[in-house]
């Protein structure tokens, strides 16, 4: 029986699996391998860190998402041999006819001394719960908890927004201490993937809350006392959150010596890994090129879904020996929530803020869940 194997059940992998189940005839087997048993709504993690939602609100069990014909394997992907299309996992090896890599990215601490040991991360529901609980514990014991967020992308900016929102900082009857949160990042502006006016609007909101933004600074090391930058600045801190560099979450190098440029798989216009016509990569794991704008596509849930969609169509075309389609991203807009009623969005060329922007963000989530035929839980 010919087989497709999809690694990763995130925004990209879920879309590939569901589309393939609708397109491929039943002579094909479809397997999805993920270390967890649910599709994690990564874009909701900042709300989870701020204890605004529960873990179940950011987890969609795979069994609710997939028809029975999609075979699910809960396993850790350990290594991938691209040439042989061999995948080694904690539950055994797989050698499909067509392989899809959609495992997203993992934190890349760039060999910065102490970073891996002393930083918490926000890449999964489990990470977010650990960060939420660590913050609650620190705040219960201190008048002021000092937090440094390393990185100014979606993760760093949204988590900082949630932790600096008035509702989180002054939590009513709960006897919790103040949060002093700041961003330290190599980026020279917040949200470097977004348009400059979205960045500027987000920056104005954080500055109005007295959140210090140390941009254009490289972290040199992290230790118990805090963060040291290459320019010699030291930030005393109780907690450091790594929201910086990331790279592909699976090991392809050890077996094959394949080097992953810029931490992501290079792909051709049809989203096949360069040099490997039966291996596709999509979502954050790949650096799809946006030919219309002559740039590498941003890492976003919106594009991960579009890439997953195209990968499924191109696998179907490959099987039917039809022409493959090129990736042409459609940017529908973007929305960044910053806690409380503050948000920034750009939709149809219009810059929105406040409740209108928060509504745009929520609408994007609702549209996504509706596409999966699921109600919004919280
Ligand atoms: C805190 C945060 C906030 C964000 N906010 C936004 C936002 O507001 N808007 C937006 O567009 N984007 C946002 N992003 C980016 C967006 O979440 C990503 O671009 C998107 O999740 C990428 O989807 P993906 O399918 O490629 O990977 P993921 O969604 O990360 O899914 C990868 C899947 O692979 C599995 N996996 C990984 N490694 C292995 C392994 N070795 N073995 C087995 N399984 C594995 C994981 O369990 C996971 O299910 C945010 C990201 C973060 C971290």
PDB file of N, CA and C in Angstrom, residues 2 16 41 48-49 86 108 129 140 159 162 174 207 237 251 257 334 343 362 370:
ATOM      1  N   UNK A   2       0.711   2.184  -0.967  1.00  0.00           N
ATOM      2  CA  UNK A   2       1.526   3.396  -0.941  1.00  0.00           C
ATOM      3  C   UNK A   2       1.185   4.236   0.299  1.00  0.00           C
ATOM      4  N   UNK A  16      -2.482  19.478   6.103  1.00  0.00           N
ATOM      5  CA  UNK A  16      -2.049  18.480   5.108  1.00  0.00           C
ATOM      6  C   UNK A  16      -2.880  17.207   5.281  1.00  0.00           C
ATOM      7  N   UNK A  41      -2.941  24.995  19.813  1.00  0.00           N
ATOM      8  CA  UNK A  41      -3.173  26.322  19.230  1.00  0.00           C
ATOM      9  C   UNK A  41      -2.091  27.251  19.785  1.00  0.00           C
ATOM     10  N   UNK A  48      -2.522  31.716  27.712  1.00  0.00           N
ATOM     11  CA  UNK A  48      -2.374  30.631  28.694  1.00  0.00           C
ATOM     12  C   UNK A  48      -1.335  31.013  29.756  1.00  0.00           C
ATOM     13  N   UNK A  49      -0.249  31.648  29.309  1.00  0.00           N
ATOM     14  CA  UNK A  49       0.783  32.104  30.256  1.00  0.00           C
ATOM     15  C   UNK A  49       0.155  33.062  31.270  1.00  0.00           C
ATOM     16  N   UNK A  86      13.530   7.905   5.378  1.00  0.00           N
ATOM     17  CA  UNK A  86      13.377   7.076   6.573  1.00  0.00           C
ATOM     18  C   UNK A  86      13.239   7.961   7.799  1.00  0.00           C
ATOM     19  N   UNK A 108      16.329  27.754  19.638  1.00  0.00           N
ATOM     20  CA  UNK A 108      17.751  27.610  19.299  1.00  0.00           C
ATOM     21  C   UNK A 108      18.507  28.607  20.179  1.00  0.00           C
ATOM     22  N   UNK A 129       2.259  26.344  30.448  1.00  0.00           N
ATOM     23  CA  UNK A 129       1.748  26.025  31.784  1.00  0.00           C
ATOM     24  C   UNK A 129       2.885  26.138  32.805  1.00  0.00           C
ATOM     25  N   UNK A 140       3.868  34.962  44.346  1.00  0.00           N
ATOM     26  CA  UNK A 140       3.309  34.718  45.681  1.00  0.00           C
ATOM     27  C   UNK A 140       4.365  34.991  46.759  1.00  0.00           C
ATOM     28  N   UNK A 159       3.736  37.826  24.684  1.00  0.00           N
ATOM     29  CA  UNK A 159       3.880  37.420  26.089  1.00  0.00           C
ATOM     30  C   UNK A 159       4.130  38.667  26.944  1.00  0.00           C
ATOM     31  N   UNK A 162       0.838  40.460  27.473  1.00  0.00           N
ATOM     32  CA  UNK A 162      -0.034  39.835  28.489  1.00  0.00           C
ATOM     33  C   UNK A 162       0.492  40.118  29.901  1.00  0.00           C
ATOM     34  N   UNK A 174      -6.308  38.661  44.522  1.00  0.00           N
ATOM     35  CA  UNK A 174      -5.215  37.709  44.715  1.00  0.00           C
ATOM     36  C   UNK A 174      -3.961  38.449  45.197  1.00  0.00           C
ATOM     37  N   UNK A 207       5.293  50.935  25.598  1.00  0.00           N
ATOM     38  CA  UNK A 207       5.983  52.080  26.220  1.00  0.00           C
ATOM     39  C   UNK A 207       5.021  52.824  27.147  1.00  0.00           C
ATOM     40  N   UNK A 237      17.520  39.737  37.150  1.00  0.00           N
ATOM     41  CA  UNK A 237      16.180  39.220  36.878  1.00  0.00           C
ATOM     42  C   UNK A 237      15.878  37.959  37.676  1.00  0.00           C
ATOM     43  N   UNK A 251      16.001  16.206  13.929  1.00  0.00           N
ATOM     44  CA  UNK A 251      17.415  16.046  13.607  1.00  0.00           C
ATOM     45  C   UNK A 251      17.554  15.393  12.235  1.00  0.00           C
ATOM     46  N   UNK A 257      24.131  14.262   7.333  1.00  0.00           N
ATOM     47  CA  UNK A 257      25.019  15.393   7.127  1.00  0.00           C
ATOM     48  C   UNK A 257      24.333  16.550   6.415  1.00  0.00           C
ATOM     49  N   UNK A 334      -2.854  40.941   9.758  1.00  0.00           N
ATOM     50  CA  UNK A 334      -2.327  40.316  10.967  1.00  0.00           C
ATOM     51  C   UNK A 334      -2.826  41.018  12.207  1.00  0.00           C
ATOM     52  N   UNK A 343      -4.733  45.684  21.495  1.00  0.00           N
ATOM     53  CA  UNK A 343      -4.287  44.839  20.386  1.00  0.00           C
ATOM     54  C   UNK A 343      -3.991  45.764  19.219  1.00  0.00           C
ATOM     55  N   UNK A 362      -9.616  37.737  17.418  1.00  0.00           N
ATOM     56  CA  UNK A 362     -10.561  36.689  17.809  1.00  0.00           C
ATOM     57  C   UNK A 362     -11.270  36.106  16.572  1.00  0.00           C
ATOM     58  N   UNK A 370     -13.819  27.329  12.931  1.00  0.00           N
ATOM     59  CA  UNK A 370     -14.984  27.014  12.090  1.00  0.00           C
ATOM     60  C   UNK A 370     -14.547  26.133  10.922  1.00  0.00           C
TER      61      UNK A 370
END
